[in-house]
XYZ file of C-alpha atoms in Angstrom:
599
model
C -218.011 -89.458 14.621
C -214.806 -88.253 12.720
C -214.704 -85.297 14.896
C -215.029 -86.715 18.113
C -212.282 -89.516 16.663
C -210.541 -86.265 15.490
C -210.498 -84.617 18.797
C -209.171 -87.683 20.916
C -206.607 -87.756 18.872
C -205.561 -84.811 19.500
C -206.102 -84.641 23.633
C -204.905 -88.270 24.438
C -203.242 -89.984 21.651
C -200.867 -87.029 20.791
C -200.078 -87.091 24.959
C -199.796 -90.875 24.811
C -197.219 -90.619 21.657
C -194.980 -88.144 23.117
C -194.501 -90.340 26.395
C -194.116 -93.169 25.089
C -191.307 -91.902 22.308
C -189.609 -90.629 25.826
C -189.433 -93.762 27.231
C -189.362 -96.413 24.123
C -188.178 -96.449 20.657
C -190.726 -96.558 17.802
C -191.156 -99.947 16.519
C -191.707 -100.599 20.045
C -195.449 -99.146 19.553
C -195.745 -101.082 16.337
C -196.735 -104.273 19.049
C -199.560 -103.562 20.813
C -200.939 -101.572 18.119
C -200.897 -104.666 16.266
C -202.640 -106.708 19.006
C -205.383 -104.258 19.282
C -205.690 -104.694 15.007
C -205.745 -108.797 15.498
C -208.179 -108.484 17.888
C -210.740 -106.174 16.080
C -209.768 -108.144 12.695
C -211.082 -111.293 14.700
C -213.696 -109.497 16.366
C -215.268 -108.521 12.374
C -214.733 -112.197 11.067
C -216.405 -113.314 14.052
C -219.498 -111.140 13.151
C -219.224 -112.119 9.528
C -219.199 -115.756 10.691
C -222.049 -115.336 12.341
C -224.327 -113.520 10.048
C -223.590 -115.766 7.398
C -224.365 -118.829 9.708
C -227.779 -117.974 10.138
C -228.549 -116.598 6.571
C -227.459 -120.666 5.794
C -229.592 -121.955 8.167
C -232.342 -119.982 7.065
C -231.693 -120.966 3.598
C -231.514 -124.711 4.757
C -234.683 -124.345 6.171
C -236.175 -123.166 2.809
C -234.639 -125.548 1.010
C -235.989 -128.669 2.878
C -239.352 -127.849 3.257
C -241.740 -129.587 1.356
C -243.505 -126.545 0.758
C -243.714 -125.216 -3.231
C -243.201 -121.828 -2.246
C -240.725 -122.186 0.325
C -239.040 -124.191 -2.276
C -239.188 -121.454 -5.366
C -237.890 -118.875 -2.322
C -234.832 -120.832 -1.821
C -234.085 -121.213 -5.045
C -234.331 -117.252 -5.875
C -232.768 -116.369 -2.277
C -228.957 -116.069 -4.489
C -230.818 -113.848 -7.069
C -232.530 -112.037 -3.533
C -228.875 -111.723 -2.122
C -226.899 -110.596 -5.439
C -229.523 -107.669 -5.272
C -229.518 -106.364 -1.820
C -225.378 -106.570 -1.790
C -225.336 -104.533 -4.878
C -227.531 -102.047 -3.482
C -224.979 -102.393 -0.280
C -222.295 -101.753 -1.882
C -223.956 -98.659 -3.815
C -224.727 -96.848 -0.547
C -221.427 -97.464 1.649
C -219.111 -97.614 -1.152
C -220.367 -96.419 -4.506
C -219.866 -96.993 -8.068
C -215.984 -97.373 -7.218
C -216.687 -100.090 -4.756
C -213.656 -102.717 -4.505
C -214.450 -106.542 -4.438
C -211.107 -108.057 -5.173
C -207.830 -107.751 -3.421
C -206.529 -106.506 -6.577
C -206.932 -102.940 -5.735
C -205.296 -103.531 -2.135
C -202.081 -104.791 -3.855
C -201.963 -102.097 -6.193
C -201.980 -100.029 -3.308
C -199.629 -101.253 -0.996
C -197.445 -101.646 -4.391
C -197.544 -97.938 -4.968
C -196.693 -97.012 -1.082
C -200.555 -96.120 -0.612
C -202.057 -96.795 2.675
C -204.943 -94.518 2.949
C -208.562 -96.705 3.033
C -211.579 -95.012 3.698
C -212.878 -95.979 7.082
C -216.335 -97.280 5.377
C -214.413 -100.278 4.425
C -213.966 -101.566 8.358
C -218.172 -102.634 7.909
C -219.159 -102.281 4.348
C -217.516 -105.671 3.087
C -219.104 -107.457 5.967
C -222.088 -106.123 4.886
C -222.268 -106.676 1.324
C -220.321 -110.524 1.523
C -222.867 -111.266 4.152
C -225.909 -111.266 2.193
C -224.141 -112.398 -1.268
C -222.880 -115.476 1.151
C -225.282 -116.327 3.196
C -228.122 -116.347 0.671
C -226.200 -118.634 -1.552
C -223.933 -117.030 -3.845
C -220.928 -118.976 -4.895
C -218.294 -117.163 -3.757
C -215.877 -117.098 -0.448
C -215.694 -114.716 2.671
C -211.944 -114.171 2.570
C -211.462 -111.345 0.517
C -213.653 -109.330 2.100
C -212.312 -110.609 5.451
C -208.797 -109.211 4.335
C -210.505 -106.071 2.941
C -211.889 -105.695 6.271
C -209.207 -106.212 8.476
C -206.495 -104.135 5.976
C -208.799 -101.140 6.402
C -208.851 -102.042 10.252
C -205.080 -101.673 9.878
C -205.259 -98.398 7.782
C -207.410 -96.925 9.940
C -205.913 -97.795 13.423
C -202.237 -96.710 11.920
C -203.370 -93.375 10.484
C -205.091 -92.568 14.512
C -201.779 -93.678 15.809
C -199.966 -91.545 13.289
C -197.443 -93.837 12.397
C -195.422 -93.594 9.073
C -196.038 -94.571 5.744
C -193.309 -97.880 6.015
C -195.525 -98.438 9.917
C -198.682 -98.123 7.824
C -197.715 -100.968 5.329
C -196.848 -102.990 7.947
C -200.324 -102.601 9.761
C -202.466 -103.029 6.874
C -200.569 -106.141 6.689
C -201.584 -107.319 10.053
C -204.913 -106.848 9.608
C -204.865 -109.057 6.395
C -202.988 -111.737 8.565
C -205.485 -111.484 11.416
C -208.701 -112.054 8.970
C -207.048 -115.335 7.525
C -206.050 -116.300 10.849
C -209.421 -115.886 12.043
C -211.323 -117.233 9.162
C -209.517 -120.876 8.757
C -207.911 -120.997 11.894
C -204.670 -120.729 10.520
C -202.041 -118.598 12.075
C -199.324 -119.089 9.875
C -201.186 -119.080 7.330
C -201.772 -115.833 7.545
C -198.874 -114.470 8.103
C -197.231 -116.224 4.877
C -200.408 -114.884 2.880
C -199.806 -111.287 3.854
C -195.560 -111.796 3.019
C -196.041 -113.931 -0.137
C -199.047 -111.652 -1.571
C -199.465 -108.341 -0.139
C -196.113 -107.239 1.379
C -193.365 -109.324 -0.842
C -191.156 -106.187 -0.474
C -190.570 -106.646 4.141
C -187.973 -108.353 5.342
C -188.377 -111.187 7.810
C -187.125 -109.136 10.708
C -190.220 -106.410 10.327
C -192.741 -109.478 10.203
C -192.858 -109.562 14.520
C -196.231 -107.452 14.206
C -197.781 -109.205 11.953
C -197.071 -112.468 13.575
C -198.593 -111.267 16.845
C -201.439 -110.152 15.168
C -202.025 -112.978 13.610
C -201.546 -115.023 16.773
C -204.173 -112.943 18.665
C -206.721 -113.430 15.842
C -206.491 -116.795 16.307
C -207.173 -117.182 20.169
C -210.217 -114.487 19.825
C -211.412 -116.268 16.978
C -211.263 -119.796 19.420
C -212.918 -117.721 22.334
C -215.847 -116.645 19.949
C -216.786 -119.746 17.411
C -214.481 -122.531 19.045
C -216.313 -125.314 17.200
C -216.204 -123.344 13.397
C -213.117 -125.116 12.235
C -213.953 -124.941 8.529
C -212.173 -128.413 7.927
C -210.922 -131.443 10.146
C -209.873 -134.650 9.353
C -207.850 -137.196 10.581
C -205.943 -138.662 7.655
C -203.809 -141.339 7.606
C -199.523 -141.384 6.989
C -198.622 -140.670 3.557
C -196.921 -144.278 1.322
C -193.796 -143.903 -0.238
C -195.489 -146.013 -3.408
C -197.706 -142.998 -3.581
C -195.483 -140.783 -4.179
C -195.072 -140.656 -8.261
C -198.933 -139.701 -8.296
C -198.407 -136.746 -5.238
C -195.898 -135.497 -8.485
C -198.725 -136.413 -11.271
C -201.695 -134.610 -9.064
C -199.405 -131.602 -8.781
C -198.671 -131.359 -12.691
C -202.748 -132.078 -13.020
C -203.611 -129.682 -10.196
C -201.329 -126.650 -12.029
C -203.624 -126.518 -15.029
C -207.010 -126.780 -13.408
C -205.733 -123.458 -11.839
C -204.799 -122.357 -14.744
C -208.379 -123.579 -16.295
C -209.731 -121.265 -13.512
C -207.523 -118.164 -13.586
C -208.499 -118.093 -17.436
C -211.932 -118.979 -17.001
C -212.308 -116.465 -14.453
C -211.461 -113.511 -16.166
C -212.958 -114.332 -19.579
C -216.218 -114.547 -17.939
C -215.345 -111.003 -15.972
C -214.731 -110.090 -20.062
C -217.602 -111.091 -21.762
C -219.866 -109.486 -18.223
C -218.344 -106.186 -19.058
C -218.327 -106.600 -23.091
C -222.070 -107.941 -23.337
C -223.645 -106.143 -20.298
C -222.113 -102.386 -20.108
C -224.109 -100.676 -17.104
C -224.053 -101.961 -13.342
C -228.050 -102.784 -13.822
C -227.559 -104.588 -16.846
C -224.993 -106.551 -15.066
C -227.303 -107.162 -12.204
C -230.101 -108.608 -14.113
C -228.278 -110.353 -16.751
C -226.084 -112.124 -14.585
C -228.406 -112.475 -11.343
C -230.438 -114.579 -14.130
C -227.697 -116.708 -14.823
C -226.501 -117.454 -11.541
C -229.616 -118.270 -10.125
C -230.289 -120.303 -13.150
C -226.945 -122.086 -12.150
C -227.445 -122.397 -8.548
C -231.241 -123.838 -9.360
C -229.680 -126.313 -11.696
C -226.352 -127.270 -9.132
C -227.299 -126.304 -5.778
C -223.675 -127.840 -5.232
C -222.087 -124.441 -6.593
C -224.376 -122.603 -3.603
C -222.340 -120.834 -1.051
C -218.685 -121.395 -0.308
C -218.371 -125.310 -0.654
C -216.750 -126.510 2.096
C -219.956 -128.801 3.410
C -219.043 -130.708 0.508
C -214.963 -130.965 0.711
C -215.906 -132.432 4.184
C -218.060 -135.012 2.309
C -215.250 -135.928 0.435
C -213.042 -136.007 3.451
C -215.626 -138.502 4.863
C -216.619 -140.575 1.805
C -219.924 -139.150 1.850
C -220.044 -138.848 -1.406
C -223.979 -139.865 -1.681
C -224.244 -135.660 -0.194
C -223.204 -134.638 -3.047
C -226.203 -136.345 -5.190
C -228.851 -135.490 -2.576
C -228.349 -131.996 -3.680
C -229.060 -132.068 -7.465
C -232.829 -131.943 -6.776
C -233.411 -131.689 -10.331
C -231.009 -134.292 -11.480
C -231.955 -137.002 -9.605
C -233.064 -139.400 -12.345
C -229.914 -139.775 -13.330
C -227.875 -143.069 -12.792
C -225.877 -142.821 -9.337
C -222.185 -143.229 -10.830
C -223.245 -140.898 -13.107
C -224.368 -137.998 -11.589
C -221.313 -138.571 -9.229
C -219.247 -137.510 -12.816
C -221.179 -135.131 -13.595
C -221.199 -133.065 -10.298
C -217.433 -133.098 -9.838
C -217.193 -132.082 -13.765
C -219.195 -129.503 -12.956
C -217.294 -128.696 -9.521
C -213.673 -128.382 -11.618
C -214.725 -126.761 -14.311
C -218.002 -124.167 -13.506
C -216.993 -123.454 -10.227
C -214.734 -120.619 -10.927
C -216.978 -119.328 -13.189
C -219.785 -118.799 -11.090
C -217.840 -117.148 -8.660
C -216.758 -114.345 -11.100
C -220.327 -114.471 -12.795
C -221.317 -113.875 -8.567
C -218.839 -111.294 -7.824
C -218.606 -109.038 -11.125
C -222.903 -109.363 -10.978
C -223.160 -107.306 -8.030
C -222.158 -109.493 -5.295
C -219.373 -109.451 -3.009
C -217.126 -112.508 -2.517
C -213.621 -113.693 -2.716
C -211.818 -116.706 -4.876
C -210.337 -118.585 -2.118
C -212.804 -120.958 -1.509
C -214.149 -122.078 -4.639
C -210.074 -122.211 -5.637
C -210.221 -124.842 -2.443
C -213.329 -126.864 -3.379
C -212.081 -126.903 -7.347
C -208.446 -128.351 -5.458
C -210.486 -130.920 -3.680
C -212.985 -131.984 -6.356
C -209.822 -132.328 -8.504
C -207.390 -134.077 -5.605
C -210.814 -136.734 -5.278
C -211.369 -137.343 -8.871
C -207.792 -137.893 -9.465
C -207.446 -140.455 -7.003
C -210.428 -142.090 -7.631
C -210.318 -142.688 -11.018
C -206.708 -144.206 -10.173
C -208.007 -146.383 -8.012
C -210.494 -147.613 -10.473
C -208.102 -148.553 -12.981
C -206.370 -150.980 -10.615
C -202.851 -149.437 -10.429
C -203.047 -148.675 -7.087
C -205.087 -148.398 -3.809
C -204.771 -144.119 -3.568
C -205.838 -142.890 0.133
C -208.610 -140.420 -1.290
C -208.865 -138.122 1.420
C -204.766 -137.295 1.390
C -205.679 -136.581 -1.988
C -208.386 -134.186 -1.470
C -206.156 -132.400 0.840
C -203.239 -132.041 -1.584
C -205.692 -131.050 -4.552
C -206.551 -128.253 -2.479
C -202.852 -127.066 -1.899
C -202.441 -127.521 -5.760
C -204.488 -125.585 -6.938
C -204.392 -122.830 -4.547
C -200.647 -122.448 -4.865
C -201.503 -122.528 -8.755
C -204.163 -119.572 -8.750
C -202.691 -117.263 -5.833
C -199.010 -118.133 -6.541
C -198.400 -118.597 -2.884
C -196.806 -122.142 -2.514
C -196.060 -121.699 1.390
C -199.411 -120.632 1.859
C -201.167 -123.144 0.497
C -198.846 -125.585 2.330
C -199.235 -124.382 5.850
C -202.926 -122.954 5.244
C -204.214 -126.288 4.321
C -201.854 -128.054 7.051
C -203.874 -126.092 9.417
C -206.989 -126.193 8.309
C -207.301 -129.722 7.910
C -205.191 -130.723 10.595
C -202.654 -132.805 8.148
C -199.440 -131.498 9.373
C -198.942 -135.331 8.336
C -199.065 -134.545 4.680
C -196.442 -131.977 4.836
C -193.906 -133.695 2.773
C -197.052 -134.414 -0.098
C -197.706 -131.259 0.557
C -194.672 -129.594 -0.798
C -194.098 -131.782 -3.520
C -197.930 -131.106 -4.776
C -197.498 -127.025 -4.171
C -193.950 -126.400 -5.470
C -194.528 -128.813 -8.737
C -197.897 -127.241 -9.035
C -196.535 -123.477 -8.641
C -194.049 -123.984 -11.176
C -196.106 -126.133 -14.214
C -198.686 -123.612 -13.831
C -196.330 -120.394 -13.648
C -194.931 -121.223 -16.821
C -198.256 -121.321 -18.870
C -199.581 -118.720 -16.709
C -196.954 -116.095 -15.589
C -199.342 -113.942 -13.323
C -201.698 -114.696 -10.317
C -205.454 -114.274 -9.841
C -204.691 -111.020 -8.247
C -201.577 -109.773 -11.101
C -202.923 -111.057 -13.948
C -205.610 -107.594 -14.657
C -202.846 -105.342 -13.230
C -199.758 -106.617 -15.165
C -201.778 -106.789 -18.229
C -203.035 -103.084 -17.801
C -199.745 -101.958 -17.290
C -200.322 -101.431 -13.649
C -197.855 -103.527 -12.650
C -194.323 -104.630 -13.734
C -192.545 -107.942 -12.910
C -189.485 -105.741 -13.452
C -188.109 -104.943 -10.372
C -186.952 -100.961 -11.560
C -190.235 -100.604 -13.088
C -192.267 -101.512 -10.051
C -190.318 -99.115 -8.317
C -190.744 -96.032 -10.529
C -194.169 -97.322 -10.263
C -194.636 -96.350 -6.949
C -194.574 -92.506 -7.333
C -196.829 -90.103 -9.568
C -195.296 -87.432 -12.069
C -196.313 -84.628 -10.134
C -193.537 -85.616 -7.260
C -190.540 -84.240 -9.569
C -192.010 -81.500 -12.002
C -190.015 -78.349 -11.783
C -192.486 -75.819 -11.813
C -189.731 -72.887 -12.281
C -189.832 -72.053 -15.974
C -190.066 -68.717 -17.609
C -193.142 -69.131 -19.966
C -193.329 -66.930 -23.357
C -195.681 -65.620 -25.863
C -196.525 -66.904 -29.383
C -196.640 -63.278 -30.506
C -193.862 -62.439 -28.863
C -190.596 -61.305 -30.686
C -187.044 -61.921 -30.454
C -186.635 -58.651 -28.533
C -189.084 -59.623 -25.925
C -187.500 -63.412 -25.955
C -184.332 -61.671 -25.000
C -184.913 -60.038 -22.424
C -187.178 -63.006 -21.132
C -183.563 -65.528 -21.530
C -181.305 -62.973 -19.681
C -183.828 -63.539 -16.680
C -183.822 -66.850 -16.422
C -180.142 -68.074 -16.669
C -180.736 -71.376 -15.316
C -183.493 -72.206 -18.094
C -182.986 -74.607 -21.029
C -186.205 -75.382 -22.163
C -189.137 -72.251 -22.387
C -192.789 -73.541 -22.460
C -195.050 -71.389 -25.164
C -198.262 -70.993 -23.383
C -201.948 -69.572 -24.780
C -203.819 -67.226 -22.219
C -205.566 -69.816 -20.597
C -202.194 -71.443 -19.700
C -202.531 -74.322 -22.041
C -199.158 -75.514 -23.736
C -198.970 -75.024 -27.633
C -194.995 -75.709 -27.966
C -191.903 -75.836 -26.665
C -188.796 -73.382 -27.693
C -185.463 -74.950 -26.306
C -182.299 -72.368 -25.581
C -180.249 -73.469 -28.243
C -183.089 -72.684 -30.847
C -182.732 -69.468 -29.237
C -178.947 -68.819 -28.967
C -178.599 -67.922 -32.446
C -181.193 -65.638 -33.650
C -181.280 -63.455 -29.917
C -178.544 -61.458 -31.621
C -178.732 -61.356 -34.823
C -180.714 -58.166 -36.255
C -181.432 -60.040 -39.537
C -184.233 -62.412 -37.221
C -185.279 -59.600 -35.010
C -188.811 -60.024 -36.971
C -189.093 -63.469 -36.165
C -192.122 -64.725 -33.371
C -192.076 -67.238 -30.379
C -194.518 -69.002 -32.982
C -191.804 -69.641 -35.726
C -189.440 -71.252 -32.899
C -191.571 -73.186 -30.954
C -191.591 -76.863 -31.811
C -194.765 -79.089 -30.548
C -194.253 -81.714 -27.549
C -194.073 -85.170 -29.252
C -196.078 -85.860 -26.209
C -197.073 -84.172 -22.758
C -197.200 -86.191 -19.536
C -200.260 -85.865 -17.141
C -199.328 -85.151 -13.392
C -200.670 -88.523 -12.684
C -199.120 -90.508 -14.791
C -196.486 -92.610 -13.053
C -192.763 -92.282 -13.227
C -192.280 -95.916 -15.488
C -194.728 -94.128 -18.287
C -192.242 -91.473 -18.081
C -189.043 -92.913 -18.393
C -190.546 -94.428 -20.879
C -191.611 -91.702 -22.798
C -188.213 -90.159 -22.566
C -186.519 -92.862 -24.020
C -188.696 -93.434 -26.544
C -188.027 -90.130 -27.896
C -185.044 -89.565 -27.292
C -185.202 -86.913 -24.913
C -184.011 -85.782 -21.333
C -187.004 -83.670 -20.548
C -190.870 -83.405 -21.084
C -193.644 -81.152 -20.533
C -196.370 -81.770 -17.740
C -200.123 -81.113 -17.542
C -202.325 -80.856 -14.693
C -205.650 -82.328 -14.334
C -207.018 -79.245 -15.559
C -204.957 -79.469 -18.897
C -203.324 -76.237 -18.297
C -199.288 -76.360 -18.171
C -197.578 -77.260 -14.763
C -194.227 -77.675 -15.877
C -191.381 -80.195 -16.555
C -189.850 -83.382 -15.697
C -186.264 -83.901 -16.282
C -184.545 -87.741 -16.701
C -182.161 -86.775 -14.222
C -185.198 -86.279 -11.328
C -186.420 -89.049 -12.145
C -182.785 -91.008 -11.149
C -182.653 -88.860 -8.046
C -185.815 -90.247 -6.936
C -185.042 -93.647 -8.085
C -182.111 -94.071 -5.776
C -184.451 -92.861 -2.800
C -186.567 -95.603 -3.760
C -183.738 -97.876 -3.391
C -182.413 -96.997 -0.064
C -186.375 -97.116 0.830
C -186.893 -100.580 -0.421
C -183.457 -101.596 1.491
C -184.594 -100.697 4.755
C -188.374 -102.354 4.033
């Protein structure tokens, strides 16, 4: 297959490419380039739609019967599920498998746009099963996985540049939101807010076509799949101090779940160490869960439109085993366990060996919170709260608190609800939440494991520097010596390399014992009284040595930690490559800037 794709590249796209940079300039082909990657972005949500809609009704099926053993099936199907998406995963993708967007960012951060083209089907795969046989856990993140490899892929045929390639990858991300909720412009604002902060408006035209095509392929192929729809009613002015209250409230259940999220992800990888151990342990656990609150199953929304229609006797009907509790009470203990496990489960889902994304169980958290809010308000008399507006701004509130994407989270759930109404509610719930819960939590879902690895900088020259690898700038012209070596040897060594300050001491496998810097040299290459002295009595050891892959922010900070203009470099093979110099480093660092200008 990648020969044949190989060789059509070559005949006809290579022909195709040189006509049309004759006749049109090249951000001209960035258009329908981007069309064709909205349409087979839909095209792959479409198919993930699908397979997932029939693993639920199969699963529906189980679950009603009356059956004992159909019954004890449906309740292992998520345990059934974690393990055939792990074993997925393992055979399209490996140990190195990526399940979070996480990776993506850090990509795109670092000017990387190269995906493997397994990653156009695996995540459909693997999501599929996890999904559709109950796990808790969302299909947009593996949507946007999907589609940004459908961009890598389709920009790297094209042979478009690395700036081109960003660009792509971010129309594919746009066209899988777009798809999935319906949402044009929500996807568009997703892929500038989280994956491509660094564009300027005026290179965003592809991405909004691609997103725009998405959405009328996704309407041609599952018209009726509109995740959400309600009708609600005009916002009240007298409402308005609680929109500001349910925003402040709304920032720390996200923060609640960005926490919660990643100490469970913690304690997975502290308790259970191998990938089996992880699958058993925590496929126990979750199906333990899921037996226990069959409300956690899946992705949730079945039960925000409960909410949306005051349904909330649905929610009861499916605690199977909890059903002798008192009504009100159960209620309470359902959307407890919504707001506070939900999160939870998803990571325990995900970092098991299942494939899934945060976005909707950070919607169904916002709308268990929005409801409870409003209805416990209501119950204390103060005031007669329109639930369902408060449902829909819970959502926005705490998805603008756990993705840090406030205009996201306003037009997403605009669209998907169809409460273009709520706007105004809508911004005072996302921007109040956004702020509130950046201050106690300075990172998003996605930043939070990257920043605190060191991956990532919130500095802006850091992030930069960030982008590149050591290996870019190491001057590789050195003149090495000897440790046996004497001054009379050293001499004649100098006077051959006029340009060198610094001389790398190297063993016979190549390997750097110490570093013997010209002025050491200038005074003893003379002077008859040293002419017994060795390379080994000059050479000073490397406070440290840099590794070709380290990036250029560990290095500048390296060389101002000690005090230095210039350090040594090692391959991967630990033998000597040579050195990077501070002044480089600023040469490359202005590139960067005239780069990021034109992005």
């Amino acid at each position: 297959m990648g020969k044949y794709l190989l060789r059509l590249r070559r005949k006809s796209v290579s022909r195709l490419d040189k006509l049309w940079r004759r006749r049109w300039s090249e951000r001209s082909r960035l258009v329908p380039v981007a069309m064709l990657i909205g349409l087979a972005a839909a095209l792959a949500a479409a198919a993930l739609h699908f397979a997932v809609h029939k693993l639920e009704i199969f699963a529906k099926f189980l679950g009603e019967s009356s059956n004992p053993y159909l019954v004890a099936a449906f309740v292992a199907l998520p345990v059934l599920g974690l393990v055939l998406s792990f074993f997925s995963q393992r055979l399209l993708g490996g140990v190195r498998y990526a399940k979070s967007l996480s990776p993506l960012i850090l990509a795109l951060h670092r000017r990387k746009t190269r995906i493997p083209f397994r990653e156009t089907f695996s995540h459909l795969i693997s999501s599929a099963l996890s999904v559709g046989c109950g796990g808790s856990a969302g299909l947009e993140a593996p949507s946007v996985l999907t589609g940004a490899a459908i961009g890598a892929n389709t920009s790297g045929f094209f042979n478009f540049d690395r700036r081109s390639r960003m660009l792509l990858i971010g129309c594919g991300a746009a066209a899988a939101i777009s798809a999935i909720f319906g949402s044009p412009i929500g996807g568009v604002l997703f892929a500038v807010e989280v994956l491509l902060p660094q564009f300027s408006v005026g290179a965003l035209v592809p991405i909004l076509i691609a997103s725009a095509v998405a959405m009328v392929v996704s309407q041609t192929f599952f018209p009726q799949e509109q995740v959400l729809f309600v009708l609600n009613e005009n916002w009240r002015s007298d409402a308005i101090p609680f929109y500001f209250i349910c925003g402040i409230v709304c920032a720390f259940v996200g923060v609640v779940l960005v926490r919660s999220v990643y100490r469970v992800g913690a304690l997975l990888k502290q308790k259970l160490t191998t990938p089996y151990r992880k699958l058993c342990g925590g496929g126990i656990i979750v199906g333990l869960i899921l037996a226990l609150f069959p409300i956690l199953r899946g992705q949730g929304y079945g039960f925000i439109k409960a909410l949306f229609d005051g349904k909330t006797e649905l929610l009861s009907d499916s605690a199977m085993f909890l059903k002798g509790l008192p009504p009100t009470a159960l209620l309470a203990l359902l959307i407890t366990v919504v707001i506070l496990l939900k999160g939870m489960i998803s990571a325990l889902t995900v970092d098991s060996g299942g494939d899934g994304g945060i976005f909707a169980p950070t919607m169904m958290v916002g709308a268990f919170t929005g409801f409870a809010f409003a209805r416990l308000v209501n119950l204390s008399g103060i005031i007669d709260l329109q639930e369902p507006n408060f449902v829909v701004v819970g959502m926005c509130g705490v998805f603008s608190a756990v993705l840090r994407a406030p205009l996201t989270g306003v037009f997403l759930i605009a669209e998907v609800t169809y409460s273009y109404n709520l706007l105004v509610p809508l911004m005072i719930v996302s921007s109040l939440s956004w702020a509130v819960a950046r201050h106690f939590e300075p990172q998003s879902i996605y930043r939070k494991a990257l920043v605190e690895t060191g991956l990532l900088s919130d500095d802006s020259d850091l992030s930069m520097l960030q982008t590149l690898s050591v290996r870019v700038c190491v001057n590789t012209e050195f003149a090495a010596l000897q440790p046996t070596w004497t001054t009379t040897k050293m001499r004649e060594i100098v006077t051959n390399a006029p340009g060198c300050e610094n001389f790398p001491v190297l063993d016979e496998e190549g390997k750097l014992l110490g570093v013997v810097k010209l002025e050491q040299l200038k005074p003893v290459l003379f002077d008859p009284i040293t002419a017994s002295l060795l390379v080994f009595d000059l050479m000073e050891k490397p406070r440290t040595i840099l590794a070709d892959d380290d990036d250029l922010s560990r290095a500048m900070n390296a060389l101002e930690r000690f005090r230095t203009d210039v350090l040594p470099v090692n391959g991967k093979d630990g033998k000597f490559m040579g050195f990077v110099h501070e002044q480089d480093i600023f040469k490359l660092y202005r590139g960067l800037v005239r780069e990021s200008d034109s992005f």
